[in-house]
Structures are given as C-alpha cells and as structure tokens.
Coordinates of C-alpha atoms in Angstrom, one line a residue:
Chain N
M421 CA -70.2 27.7 -103.9
H422 CA -70.6 28.9 -107.5
F423 CA -67.5 30.4 -109.0
M424 CA -69.1 33.8 -109.7
Q425 CA -70.3 34.1 -106.1
S426 CA -66.9 33.1 -104.8
L427 CA -65.2 35.6 -107.0
Q428 CA -67.5 38.4 -105.8
Q429 CA -67.0 37.4 -102.2
A430 CA -63.2 37.4 -102.7
W431 CA -63.3 40.8 -104.4
A432 CA -65.1 42.2 -101.3
D433 CA -63.4 40.2 -98.5
H434 CA -59.9 40.7 -99.7
D435 CA -60.5 44.2 -101.2
S436 CA -58.4 43.0 -104.2
L437 CA -58.6 42.4 -107.9
V438 CA -55.3 40.6 -108.0
C439 CA -55.1 37.1 -109.6
V440 CA -51.8 35.4 -109.0
G441 CA -50.7 33.2 -111.8
L442 CA -49.0 30.0 -110.7
D443 CA -46.4 29.3 -113.4
P444 CA -43.7 27.2 -111.8
E445 CA -40.3 27.2 -113.5
P446 CA -37.8 25.3 -111.4
A447 CA -34.8 27.1 -112.9
K448 CA -36.1 30.3 -111.3
F449 CA -36.8 28.8 -107.8
P450 CA -34.6 29.9 -104.9
A451 CA -31.5 27.8 -104.4
H452 CA -32.8 26.0 -101.3
F453 CA -35.4 24.2 -103.5
K454 CA -32.6 22.5 -105.5
G455 CA -32.9 18.7 -105.3
R456 CA -36.1 18.7 -103.4
A457 CA -38.3 16.0 -104.9
D458 CA -41.6 17.9 -104.4
A459 CA -40.2 21.4 -105.2
V460 CA -42.9 22.3 -107.7
F461 CA -45.7 21.8 -105.1
E462 CA -43.7 23.3 -102.2
F463 CA -42.8 26.4 -104.1
C464 CA -46.3 27.1 -105.2
R465 CA -47.8 26.2 -101.8
D466 CA -45.4 28.7 -100.1
I467 CA -46.4 31.4 -102.5
V468 CA -50.1 30.7 -102.0
D469 CA -49.8 30.6 -98.2
A470 CA -48.0 34.0 -98.2
T471 CA -50.5 35.7 -100.5
A472 CA -54.0 34.2 -100.0
D473 CA -55.5 37.2 -98.1
L474 CA -54.4 39.5 -100.9
V475 CA -55.9 38.0 -104.0
C476 CA -59.3 37.3 -105.6
T477 CA -58.2 34.1 -107.5
Y478 CA -55.3 31.8 -108.2
K479 CA -54.5 30.8 -111.8
P480 CA -52.2 27.8 -112.2
Q481 CA -51.1 27.4 -115.8
I482 CA -51.3 23.7 -116.7
A483 CA -48.5 23.5 -119.3
H484 CA -46.0 24.5 -116.6
F485 CA -47.0 21.4 -114.7
A486 CA -47.5 19.1 -117.7
A487 CA -44.0 19.8 -119.2
L488 CA -42.6 18.6 -115.9
R489 CA -44.9 15.5 -115.5
A490 CA -46.2 17.2 -112.4
E491 CA -50.0 16.8 -112.8
D492 CA -49.9 15.2 -109.3
A493 CA -48.4 18.3 -107.8
L494 CA -51.1 20.4 -109.5
E495 CA -53.9 18.2 -108.1
R496 CA -52.4 18.6 -104.6
L497 CA -51.8 22.3 -105.0
I498 CA -55.5 23.0 -105.9
A499 CA -56.6 20.7 -103.0
H500 CA -54.3 22.7 -100.7
I501 CA -55.9 26.0 -101.8
H502 CA -59.4 24.6 -101.3
E503 CA -58.6 23.3 -97.9
K504 CA -56.5 26.2 -96.4
H505 CA -57.9 29.1 -98.4
P506 CA -61.5 28.2 -99.3
G507 CA -62.4 31.8 -100.0
V508 CA -60.1 31.9 -103.1
P509 CA -61.4 30.3 -106.2
V510 CA -59.0 28.6 -108.6
I511 CA -58.9 29.1 -112.4
L512 CA -57.2 26.3 -114.4
D513 CA -55.4 28.2 -117.2
A514 CA -55.6 25.5 -119.9
K515 CA -57.1 27.3 -123.0
R516 CA -58.7 24.1 -124.1
G517 CA -61.2 23.7 -127.0
D518 CA -62.5 20.7 -128.9
I519 CA -65.6 19.1 -130.3
G520 CA -68.4 18.2 -127.9
S521 CA -67.6 14.6 -127.3
T522 CA -64.0 15.4 -126.6
A523 CA -64.9 18.6 -124.7
Q524 CA -66.6 16.4 -122.1
H525 CA -63.2 14.7 -121.4
Y526 CA -61.6 18.2 -121.0
V527 CA -64.5 19.0 -118.6
S528 CA -63.5 15.9 -116.6
E529 CA -59.9 16.9 -116.6
A530 CA -60.5 20.5 -115.3
F531 CA -63.4 20.0 -112.9
D532 CA -63.4 16.3 -111.8
R533 CA -59.7 15.6 -111.8
F534 CA -58.1 18.9 -110.9
K535 CA -61.2 20.3 -109.1
A536 CA -60.7 23.8 -110.5
D537 CA -63.5 26.3 -110.0
A538 CA -63.1 27.8 -113.5
V539 CA -61.2 27.1 -116.7
T540 CA -59.9 29.2 -119.6
L541 CA -61.1 28.1 -123.0
N542 CA -60.4 29.0 -126.7
P543 CA -63.7 30.0 -128.5
Y544 CA -62.5 29.3 -132.1
M545 CA -64.4 26.1 -132.4
G546 CA -67.7 27.7 -131.5
R547 CA -70.5 27.1 -129.1
D548 CA -70.8 23.3 -129.0
S549 CA -67.1 23.1 -128.0
A550 CA -67.9 25.2 -125.0
Q551 CA -71.3 23.8 -124.1
P552 CA -70.2 21.0 -121.8
F553 CA -68.3 23.6 -119.8
L554 CA -71.2 26.1 -119.9
D555 CA -73.5 23.4 -118.6
R556 CA -71.5 23.2 -115.3
A557 CA -73.3 26.3 -114.0
D558 CA -71.3 26.3 -110.8
K559 CA -68.1 26.6 -112.7
G560 CA -66.6 29.6 -114.4
V561 CA -65.9 29.5 -118.2
I562 CA -63.4 32.1 -119.2
L563 CA -63.1 32.5 -122.9
L564 CA -60.2 34.1 -124.9
C565 CA -61.3 37.3 -126.5
R566 CA -58.5 39.8 -127.0
T567 CA -55.2 38.4 -125.9
S568 CA -52.2 40.3 -124.6
N569 CA -49.5 38.9 -126.9
P570 CA -48.2 40.6 -130.0
G571 CA -49.8 38.0 -132.3
G572 CA -53.2 38.6 -130.7
A573 CA -54.0 41.0 -133.5
D574 CA -53.3 38.5 -136.3
F575 CA -56.9 37.1 -136.3
Q576 CA -58.6 38.7 -133.4
A577 CA -58.4 42.2 -134.9
L578 CA -59.6 41.3 -138.4
D579 CA -62.6 43.3 -139.5
C580 CA -65.7 41.2 -139.4
G581 CA -68.6 43.2 -140.8
G582 CA -67.6 46.5 -139.2
E583 CA -66.3 45.1 -135.9
P584 CA -63.1 43.3 -135.1
L585 CA -63.4 39.6 -134.5
Y586 CA -62.7 40.0 -130.8
V587 CA -65.8 42.2 -130.4
R588 CA -67.9 39.7 -132.3
V589 CA -66.6 37.0 -129.9
A590 CA -67.4 39.2 -126.9
E591 CA -70.9 40.0 -128.1
T592 CA -71.7 36.4 -129.0
I593 CA -70.5 35.0 -125.7
A594 CA -72.2 37.7 -123.5
R595 CA -75.5 37.5 -125.4
N596 CA -75.8 33.9 -126.4
W597 CA -73.5 31.6 -124.4
N598 CA -73.9 33.2 -121.0
T599 CA -77.3 31.7 -120.1
H600 CA -76.1 30.4 -116.8
G601 CA -74.2 33.6 -116.0
N602 CA -71.0 31.7 -115.6
C603 CA -68.9 33.3 -118.5
A604 CA -65.9 35.6 -118.3
L605 CA -63.5 36.8 -120.9
V606 CA -59.7 37.1 -121.3
T607 CA -58.7 40.6 -122.5
G608 CA -55.1 41.6 -122.3
A609 CA -53.8 44.6 -120.3
T610 CA -51.6 45.5 -123.2
W611 CA -54.6 46.8 -125.2
P612 CA -56.6 48.9 -122.7
E613 CA -58.8 50.7 -125.2
E614 CA -59.8 47.4 -126.8
L615 CA -60.4 46.2 -123.2
G616 CA -62.8 49.2 -122.9
K617 CA -64.5 48.2 -126.1
V618 CA -65.1 44.7 -124.7
R619 CA -66.4 46.2 -121.5
S620 CA -68.8 48.3 -123.4
V621 CA -70.5 45.3 -125.1
V622 CA -70.5 42.8 -122.2
G623 CA -72.0 44.7 -119.3
D624 CA -70.7 43.3 -116.0
V625 CA -69.2 40.1 -117.3
P626 CA -65.9 39.6 -115.5
L627 CA -62.6 40.1 -117.4
L628 CA -59.5 38.2 -116.7
V629 CA -56.6 40.6 -117.6
P630 CA -53.1 39.2 -118.1
G631 CA -50.3 41.4 -119.3
I632 CA -49.6 43.6 -116.3
G633 CA -46.0 43.6 -115.2
A634 CA -43.7 41.5 -117.3
Q635 CA -45.7 42.2 -120.5
G636 CA -45.9 46.0 -119.8
G637 CA -49.6 46.7 -119.3
D638 CA -50.6 49.9 -117.5
V639 CA -52.7 49.5 -114.3
E640 CA -54.4 52.9 -114.5
A641 CA -55.5 52.4 -118.1
V642 CA -56.8 48.9 -117.4
L643 CA -58.9 50.2 -114.5
K644 CA -60.2 53.2 -116.4
H645 CA -61.4 51.1 -119.3
G646 CA -62.2 47.9 -117.6
R647 CA -63.8 48.3 -114.2
T648 CA -67.5 48.0 -113.6
A649 CA -69.6 50.7 -111.9
N650 CA -68.9 49.2 -108.4
G651 CA -65.1 49.2 -109.0
T652 CA -64.7 45.4 -109.6
G653 CA -65.3 43.2 -112.7
L654 CA -61.6 42.5 -113.2
M655 CA -59.2 39.7 -112.3
I656 CA -55.8 41.3 -113.0
S657 CA -53.3 38.6 -113.4
S658 CA -49.6 38.7 -112.5
S659 CA -47.4 35.7 -112.5
R660 CA -43.6 36.1 -112.9
A661 CA -43.5 39.6 -111.2
I662 CA -44.9 38.0 -108.0
L663 CA -43.6 34.4 -108.1
Y664 CA -40.0 35.5 -108.7
A665 CA -40.0 38.8 -106.9
G666 CA -37.3 37.3 -104.6
N667 CA -35.0 34.4 -105.0
G668 CA -33.6 33.9 -101.4
E669 CA -35.0 32.1 -98.4
D670 CA -37.5 35.0 -98.0
F671 CA -39.0 34.5 -101.5
A672 CA -42.5 34.1 -100.2
Q673 CA -42.3 37.3 -98.2
A674 CA -40.9 39.1 -101.4
A675 CA -43.9 37.6 -103.3
R676 CA -46.3 39.0 -100.6
K677 CA -44.7 42.4 -100.8
A678 CA -45.1 42.4 -104.6
A679 CA -48.7 41.3 -104.3
I680 CA -49.5 44.1 -101.8
E681 CA -47.9 46.6 -104.1
L682 CA -50.0 45.4 -107.1
R683 CA -53.2 45.3 -105.0
D684 CA -52.6 48.8 -103.7
A685 CA -51.6 50.2 -107.2
I686 CA -54.9 48.8 -108.5
N687 CA -57.0 50.0 -105.6
A688 CA -55.6 53.5 -106.0
C689 CA -57.3 53.6 -109.4
R690 CA -60.6 52.0 -108.5
Chain O
M1084 CA -37.0 11.8 -139.7
H1085 CA -39.0 15.0 -140.3
F1086 CA -42.8 14.6 -139.8
M1087 CA -43.5 15.7 -143.4
Q1088 CA -41.1 13.2 -144.8
S1089 CA -42.5 10.4 -142.6
L1090 CA -46.0 11.3 -143.6
Q1091 CA -45.2 11.2 -147.3
Q1092 CA -43.3 7.9 -146.9
A1093 CA -46.3 6.4 -145.0
W1094 CA -48.8 7.6 -147.6
A1095 CA -46.7 5.7 -150.2
D1096 CA -45.6 2.6 -148.3
H1097 CA -49.0 1.9 -146.8
D1098 CA -51.0 3.2 -149.8
S1099 CA -53.3 4.8 -147.3
L1100 CA -54.6 8.2 -146.2
V1101 CA -56.2 6.8 -143.1
C1102 CA -55.3 8.4 -139.7
V1103 CA -56.6 6.4 -136.8
G1104 CA -57.6 8.5 -133.8
L1105 CA -56.8 6.9 -130.5
D1106 CA -59.6 8.1 -128.2
P1107 CA -59.8 5.5 -125.4
E1108 CA -63.1 5.3 -123.5
P1109 CA -62.9 2.4 -121.0
A1110 CA -66.8 2.1 -120.9
K1111 CA -66.6 1.0 -124.5
F1112 CA -63.8 -1.5 -124.2
P1113 CA -64.5 -5.2 -124.7
A1114 CA -65.5 -7.0 -121.5
H1115 CA -62.2 -8.8 -121.1
F1116 CA -60.4 -5.5 -120.3
K1117 CA -62.6 -5.0 -117.2
G1118 CA -60.5 -4.7 -114.1
R1119 CA -57.2 -4.7 -116.0
A1120 CA -54.9 -2.1 -114.4
D1121 CA -53.3 -1.1 -117.7
A1122 CA -56.4 -1.4 -119.9
V1123 CA -56.0 2.0 -121.6
F1124 CA -52.5 1.2 -122.8
E1125 CA -53.3 -2.4 -123.7
F1126 CA -56.5 -1.5 -125.6
C1127 CA -54.7 1.2 -127.7
R1128 CA -51.6 -1.0 -128.2
D1129 CA -53.7 -3.9 -129.6
I1130 CA -55.5 -1.5 -132.0
V1131 CA -52.2 -0.1 -133.2
D1132 CA -50.6 -3.5 -133.6
A1133 CA -53.6 -4.7 -135.7
T1134 CA -53.7 -1.6 -138.0
A1135 CA -50.2 -0.2 -138.4
D1136 CA -49.7 -1.3 -142.0
L1137 CA -53.0 0.3 -143.0
V1138 CA -52.5 3.9 -141.8
C1139 CA -50.5 7.0 -142.5
T1140 CA -50.6 8.4 -139.0
Y1141 CA -52.0 7.8 -135.5
K1142 CA -53.6 10.6 -133.6
P1143 CA -54.0 10.0 -129.8
Q1144 CA -56.4 12.7 -128.3
I1145 CA -54.9 13.8 -125.1
A1146 CA -58.0 14.7 -123.1
H1147 CA -59.1 11.0 -123.2
F1148 CA -55.9 10.2 -121.3
A1149 CA -55.8 13.3 -119.1
A1150 CA -59.3 12.7 -117.8
L1151 CA -58.2 9.3 -116.7
R1152 CA -54.9 10.4 -115.1
A1153 CA -53.3 8.2 -117.8
E1154 CA -50.5 10.4 -119.1
D1155 CA -48.1 7.6 -118.4
A1156 CA -50.1 5.2 -120.6
L1157 CA -50.0 7.8 -123.4
E1158 CA -46.2 8.2 -123.1
R1159 CA -45.8 4.4 -123.3
L1160 CA -48.3 4.1 -126.2
I1161 CA -46.3 6.7 -128.3
A1162 CA -43.0 4.9 -127.4
H1163 CA -44.6 1.6 -128.5
I1164 CA -45.6 3.1 -131.9
H1165 CA -42.1 4.5 -132.4
E1166 CA -40.5 1.2 -131.5
K1167 CA -42.7 -1.3 -133.2
H1168 CA -44.0 0.8 -136.1
P1169 CA -41.4 3.4 -136.8
G1170 CA -42.9 4.2 -140.2
V1171 CA -46.0 5.7 -138.8
P1172 CA -45.8 9.2 -137.3
V1173 CA -47.8 10.2 -134.3
I1174 CA -49.9 13.4 -134.0
L1175 CA -50.7 14.5 -130.5
D1176 CA -54.2 15.9 -130.8
A1177 CA -54.1 18.6 -128.1
K1178 CA -55.3 21.8 -129.8
R1179 CA -53.1 23.9 -127.5
G1180 CA -52.5 27.6 -127.9
D1181 CA -51.0 30.2 -125.5
I1182 CA -48.5 33.1 -125.4
G1183 CA -44.9 32.6 -126.4
S1184 CA -43.4 31.9 -122.9
T1185 CA -46.1 29.4 -122.1
A1186 CA -46.2 27.9 -125.6
Q1187 CA -42.6 26.8 -124.9
H1188 CA -43.9 24.6 -122.1
Y1189 CA -46.6 23.1 -124.4
V1190 CA -43.7 22.4 -126.9
S1191 CA -42.0 20.5 -124.1
E1192 CA -45.2 18.6 -123.3
A1193 CA -45.8 17.5 -126.8
F1194 CA -42.4 16.9 -128.2
D1195 CA -40.0 16.3 -125.2
R1196 CA -42.4 14.5 -122.8
F1197 CA -44.8 12.7 -125.2
K1198 CA -42.3 12.6 -128.1
A1199 CA -45.1 13.2 -130.7
D1200 CA -44.1 13.9 -134.3
A1201 CA -46.8 16.5 -134.7
V1202 CA -49.3 18.4 -132.7
T1203 CA -52.6 20.1 -133.3
L1204 CA -52.8 23.8 -132.3
N1205 CA -55.5 26.5 -132.2
P1206 CA -54.5 29.6 -134.2
Y1207 CA -56.7 32.2 -132.4
M1208 CA -53.9 33.7 -130.4
G1209 CA -51.8 34.4 -133.5
R1210 CA -48.3 33.7 -134.8
D1211 CA -46.2 34.2 -131.7
S1212 CA -48.3 31.6 -129.9
A1213 CA -47.4 29.1 -132.7
Q1214 CA -43.8 30.2 -133.2
P1215 CA -42.1 27.9 -130.7
F1216 CA -43.8 25.0 -132.4
L1217 CA -43.0 26.2 -135.9
D1218 CA -39.4 26.5 -134.9
R1219 CA -39.2 22.8 -134.4
A1220 CA -38.8 22.2 -138.1
D1221 CA -38.7 18.4 -137.8
K1222 CA -42.1 18.4 -136.2
G1223 CA -45.6 18.9 -137.8
V1224 CA -47.7 21.8 -136.7
I1225 CA -51.3 21.2 -137.6
L1226 CA -53.5 24.3 -137.1
L1227 CA -57.3 24.4 -136.7
C1228 CA -58.9 26.0 -139.8
R1229 CA -62.5 24.9 -140.5
T1230 CA -63.6 22.4 -137.9
S1231 CA -66.1 19.6 -138.4
N1232 CA -68.5 20.4 -135.5
P1233 CA -71.8 22.3 -135.8
G1234 CA -70.4 25.4 -133.9
G1235 CA -67.4 25.5 -136.3
A1236 CA -69.3 28.2 -138.3
D1237 CA -69.9 30.5 -135.3
F1238 CA -66.7 32.4 -135.8
Q1239 CA -64.8 30.5 -138.5
A1240 CA -67.4 31.4 -141.1
L1241 CA -67.6 35.1 -140.2
D1242 CA -67.0 37.4 -143.2
C1243 CA -63.6 39.0 -142.8
G1244 CA -63.2 41.5 -145.7
G1245 CA -64.8 39.3 -148.4
E1246 CA -63.5 36.0 -147.2
P1247 CA -64.6 33.9 -144.3
L1248 CA -62.2 33.8 -141.3
Y1249 CA -61.1 30.2 -141.9
V1250 CA -59.9 31.2 -145.4
R1251 CA -57.9 34.1 -143.9
V1252 CA -56.5 31.7 -141.4
A1253 CA -55.5 29.2 -144.1
E1254 CA -53.9 31.9 -146.3
T1255 CA -52.0 33.5 -143.4
I1256 CA -50.6 30.1 -142.3
A1257 CA -49.7 28.8 -145.7
R1258 CA -48.1 32.1 -146.8
N1259 CA -46.5 33.5 -143.6
W1260 CA -46.2 30.8 -140.9
N1261 CA -45.0 27.9 -143.1
T1262 CA -41.4 29.0 -143.6
H1263 CA -40.1 25.6 -142.5
G1264 CA -42.7 23.7 -144.6
N1265 CA -44.0 21.9 -141.4
C1266 CA -47.5 23.3 -141.3
A1267 CA -50.8 21.4 -141.9
L1268 CA -54.4 22.4 -141.3
V1269 CA -57.5 20.8 -139.8
T1270 CA -60.5 21.0 -142.1
G1271 CA -63.5 18.9 -141.3
A1272 CA -65.1 16.3 -143.6
T1273 CA -68.5 17.7 -142.9
W1274 CA -67.9 20.8 -145.0
P1275 CA -66.3 19.4 -148.2
E1276 CA -66.8 22.5 -150.3
E1277 CA -65.1 24.6 -147.7
L1278 CA -62.4 22.0 -147.6
G1279 CA -62.0 22.6 -151.3
K1280 CA -61.8 26.3 -150.7
V1281 CA -58.9 25.7 -148.3
R1282 CA -57.2 23.4 -150.7
S1283 CA -57.4 26.1 -153.4
V1284 CA -55.5 28.7 -151.3
V1285 CA -52.9 26.4 -149.5
G1286 CA -51.3 24.5 -152.4
D1287 CA -50.1 21.1 -151.3
V1288 CA -50.2 21.8 -147.5
P1289 CA -51.5 18.6 -145.9
L1290 CA -55.0 18.6 -144.4
L1291 CA -56.0 16.6 -141.4
V1292 CA -59.7 15.7 -142.0
P1293 CA -61.8 14.6 -139.0
G1294 CA -65.6 14.1 -139.4
I1295 CA -65.7 10.9 -141.5
G1296 CA -67.8 8.2 -140.0
A1297 CA -69.5 9.0 -136.7
Q1298 CA -69.9 12.7 -137.7
G1299 CA -71.3 11.9 -141.1
G1300 CA -68.7 13.2 -143.6
D1301 CA -68.7 11.9 -147.1
V1302 CA -65.5 10.2 -148.4
E1303 CA -66.0 10.8 -152.0
A1304 CA -66.7 14.6 -151.5
V1305 CA -63.6 14.9 -149.3
L1306 CA -61.4 13.3 -151.9
K1307 CA -62.9 15.3 -154.7
H1308 CA -62.3 18.6 -153.0
G1309 CA -59.3 17.9 -150.9
R1310 CA -56.7 15.6 -152.6
T1311 CA -53.6 17.0 -154.2
A1312 CA -52.5 16.3 -157.8
N1313 CA -50.7 13.1 -156.8
G1314 CA -53.8 11.8 -154.9
T1315 CA -52.5 12.4 -151.4
G1316 CA -52.4 15.6 -149.2
L1317 CA -55.0 14.2 -146.8
M1318 CA -54.9 12.5 -143.4
I1319 CA -58.5 11.3 -143.1
S1320 CA -59.2 10.7 -139.4
S1321 CA -61.5 8.1 -138.0
S1322 CA -61.6 7.2 -134.3
R1323 CA -64.8 5.6 -132.8
A1324 CA -65.8 3.8 -136.0
I1325 CA -62.5 1.9 -136.0
L1326 CA -61.7 1.6 -132.2
Y1327 CA -65.1 0.3 -131.3
A1328 CA -65.9 -1.6 -134.5
G1329 CA -66.2 -4.8 -132.4
N1330 CA -66.5 -5.3 -128.7
G1331 CA -65.6 -9.0 -128.3
E1332 CA -62.3 -10.8 -127.9
D1333 CA -61.7 -10.1 -131.6
F1334 CA -62.1 -6.4 -131.3
A1335 CA -58.6 -5.7 -132.8
Q1336 CA -59.5 -7.8 -135.9
A1337 CA -62.8 -5.9 -136.2
A1338 CA -60.8 -2.7 -136.0
R1339 CA -58.5 -4.0 -138.7
K1340 CA -61.4 -4.8 -140.9
A1341 CA -62.9 -1.3 -140.4
A1342 CA -59.6 0.3 -141.2
I1343 CA -59.3 -1.8 -144.4
E1344 CA -62.8 -0.8 -145.5
L1345 CA -62.1 2.9 -144.9
R1346 CA -58.7 2.7 -146.7
D1347 CA -60.3 1.0 -149.7
A1348 CA -63.2 3.4 -149.8
I1349 CA -60.8 6.3 -149.9
N1350 CA -58.5 4.7 -152.4
A1351 CA -61.4 4.0 -154.7
C1352 CA -61.8 7.8 -155.0
R1353 CA -58.2 8.8 -155.3

C-alpha cells in the first residue's frame, strides 16, 4: 500500500497522531538487557509490540543503529513491524541528500535494503537530489523544513525575498515537487507559529513534528497551528519520553502508558 | 595527525590537489571481479594502491557501500588506507545532518566506527547540528555550500538580504563555526564564478570541489577562481572518470593514468 494511504488508515484505525521514534541507546536500556547479544533488536521489538495499536507510524533513527554496527538489527526490526503490525508504516529517519546518481544509492538503502515506507531527506541540494525518491510514488518523502533544534534558525529563518527560507522550501516542495502526492515536511513542535505558517502554504501535506516532550514543544499549540480540517495531518514524534519511560522489567508497559498519555493529550486538542 | 595538517602535508608531498572519490558500482567493475565475494573491497583497494602517491585525499561515498550492505568493506578499506598510505587522509562523504543528540551518533559512525579523518555535512539544520563534529578538532568538517548539481540553485542561490544563501552559509561557517580551524566547504566545479565568490569570503578555508569530469566542470576555471595564494586550498574530486577509466585486467593502471592526467592538468594551472 502507498505510504500516504497507510498513514491515513493508521490515523483513522488507531485514532492516533503519535509517531514513536525508535532511537536505541543501550546505556539507557533496562538492566536485564545487559549482555544480551541482540539487545538493540529485542528492546525496540518489545517497545513496538507494546505500542503498535497506539501509533500512526514508527520512525527508527538510523544513526543510532549505524554507530553500533547494528544495521542488521534495523533490517530485522522493520521486517518485524511489517509482519506483525502491517497497519503501521515505517519512516526511516536518515535525513539524506546527495546528487542524483548518488541519491539512487540512498534510495536503495532506504527502500530496497531497509524496506522503509518513507524516508526523511534534507532539501538543501535541491530537486534533482530528491527526484529519485519522489519517483517512488508509493513511498513517503519527508523533507526538512523548519527543524526543532536551536540552530534551526541559523539558515532556515533567513529572509529570502520577504519570506523566511523555510517558507520558500515549503512552498517549493508543496507546489513543484509533490507531483505524486507523496511529500511531507518536518516542522518542529518548538516553533508552533512557524508550523502554522507552513500549514498555511502547504494545504493538507502531512507534517512530521519532532520536539514534543524532551525538547519542550507544546501539544496544544502544535494542534492549534498544525492540524488539518479533519483533525489529522500530523505525525507527532516522541522518542526518549516513550522509549525510556521506565527502566525496569516492565519498561514496555511503561512505554505503552506514556504513548497512551501522549495520544490522549493530542486527541483532547483535535 | 590533525586532518588539516595531513591535508597540507599531502598537498606538498604529492604535489597534487586530486581527491579520488571511491564510489563502487559492481556493475561497472572489470569482468574478473564477477562472483568474487569481497569484490567491493578488492576493487577499491586496488584503485587506492595504484593511486596513493598521486592524491591529497580519498573520499569514499557511503551510500555506495550502504546500498550493498558493505559497511564492513568500507571499514576495512579505510583501515587499509591508514595502514598502507598513512599520508593520505580519508573523507567520509556522508552529508549527514541532525539535531545535537543524534549528531553525536553520526560522529560515532564517521569517526569511531569508520575512522574517517573528515566527513561531509549538510548545514541546513544549523550550528548545533554541526557542533559535535566541530568539537572533534582533529577531524575535518566539510560543509555543503554551493553544490555541483543542477538543483543546487533551487535554494542555495535564493537571495538572502543581498547575498545568495550559499554566500551566507560560507560566511557564517568561516566566521562563526570555524573556531578550531577544522572547517572546509563543498563548492561545485560546475559554478566556478560562484566558487570564486566563496573563496573571496572564506580566506584560506579549503574547498572540496566535485563536478570535474563526468559533470563537466572546467579545471582551469576552478583553479583561477578557487586556489589560494600558495596554489593550494582545493581538493578537486573525481570519481567515475578515474575508477572506471579502464575495465580490463589493467583497470588499476588505467586509473593511475587518469589520475596522473588530472593531477597534471590541475598543476598546469596552479
């Protein structure tokens, strides 16, 4: 199924805008994972199995696996989600971006090797760097727009002919790059008014919103500025606050409880 | 040794501004590699061993390895260069970029796992996304500025208060991010006058210049606009034109010949 259809189905079936970020950090795992050879896979799998009915997407962040030489665990984790929870699409959070001939190899990495349903990309190198991804019409292409980190303003907020760069990026992608209807944008929860500005220029294009929780973003403001007319349009991402909600034997149930709380806090504002 | 010192030493010792891009594509390998289990490593190793006295840096492009599940070959390739050709620093061409906590994992990937001497990064997310890399003062941090691809102009050339975005990026990095003196910039050979504009605002900061050869950039124009007062300051990158110069048993000698021709063409303009 196309990513955009899967996403809409998951929004409806699970009544949830929550995206759980899978950012494994072995030092934060519960003690009983210590010494287990396949701890990275097993920890993430247990989180997934405890939360799959509560989320609209999973978002494994590839650097967390690459730094540990754990690409194999990432492949198996995504295969596990597809097999056990086929209603939940997987976003590979990789923020890639390179010239066309190299972009094709990144396409292979994300979609053929890891079998992700969508990938995050950096738009700085322009359209031809994204084109091989955009051409995979069944896959989601989620481009950085206004990011949630403090340095997000360094270049994204520069005035480009009366509009900040991130608005020019949003307009260009929504108007010119989205011919297959498979684009989405990353807009951080820490800048809700700027998120609203993006929403106002991109119509119903989905927004992936990191920055809730650990980074301090406000759920109510994100919903107010970012939701579409039918109360969806958002993938609100939380990683650490869910993954590491508990650190005992019951860590997966603690993660489930945190995911329910976030889902309900979001739904109260929809 | 610090990347910047190694680079200057290699410029001098090898009298060369050539950077060979290591972009393995098994479909283009000579026939005798067919069916060899370790073909990716062996092909790249043979290219390296035939050209190491002619270059200032090697630049393996990580997607070419990742798409093939060949991270292990990349680790061994970089270890081989360090062991056999310690005078030639290695740039991991990865174009990463993410928030600070995730950037730390990309730092581990590039420097602790792959043991690269430098890495390419995308500056769109701003300073805190680069800071964990900048803090590794012995490593090179090579940030995208004006890229060689057709879409490079889409956002990089937007007017930001009287200057194009890529000039604002160059100024910001050279003035504010380069406190450890370990920054360099990517500026494509296909836009030599814009390369000159970057040179005029960054002083002696080294420029990594892709786009010679297959992409049509002009060596003479690149040298005219990009060299520093002492005739260095550039890492002029060529990948396909060297790697695939021959496709017989003598492919490594053909690569050597192509590297000599490029080195000499560059040196004739220094």
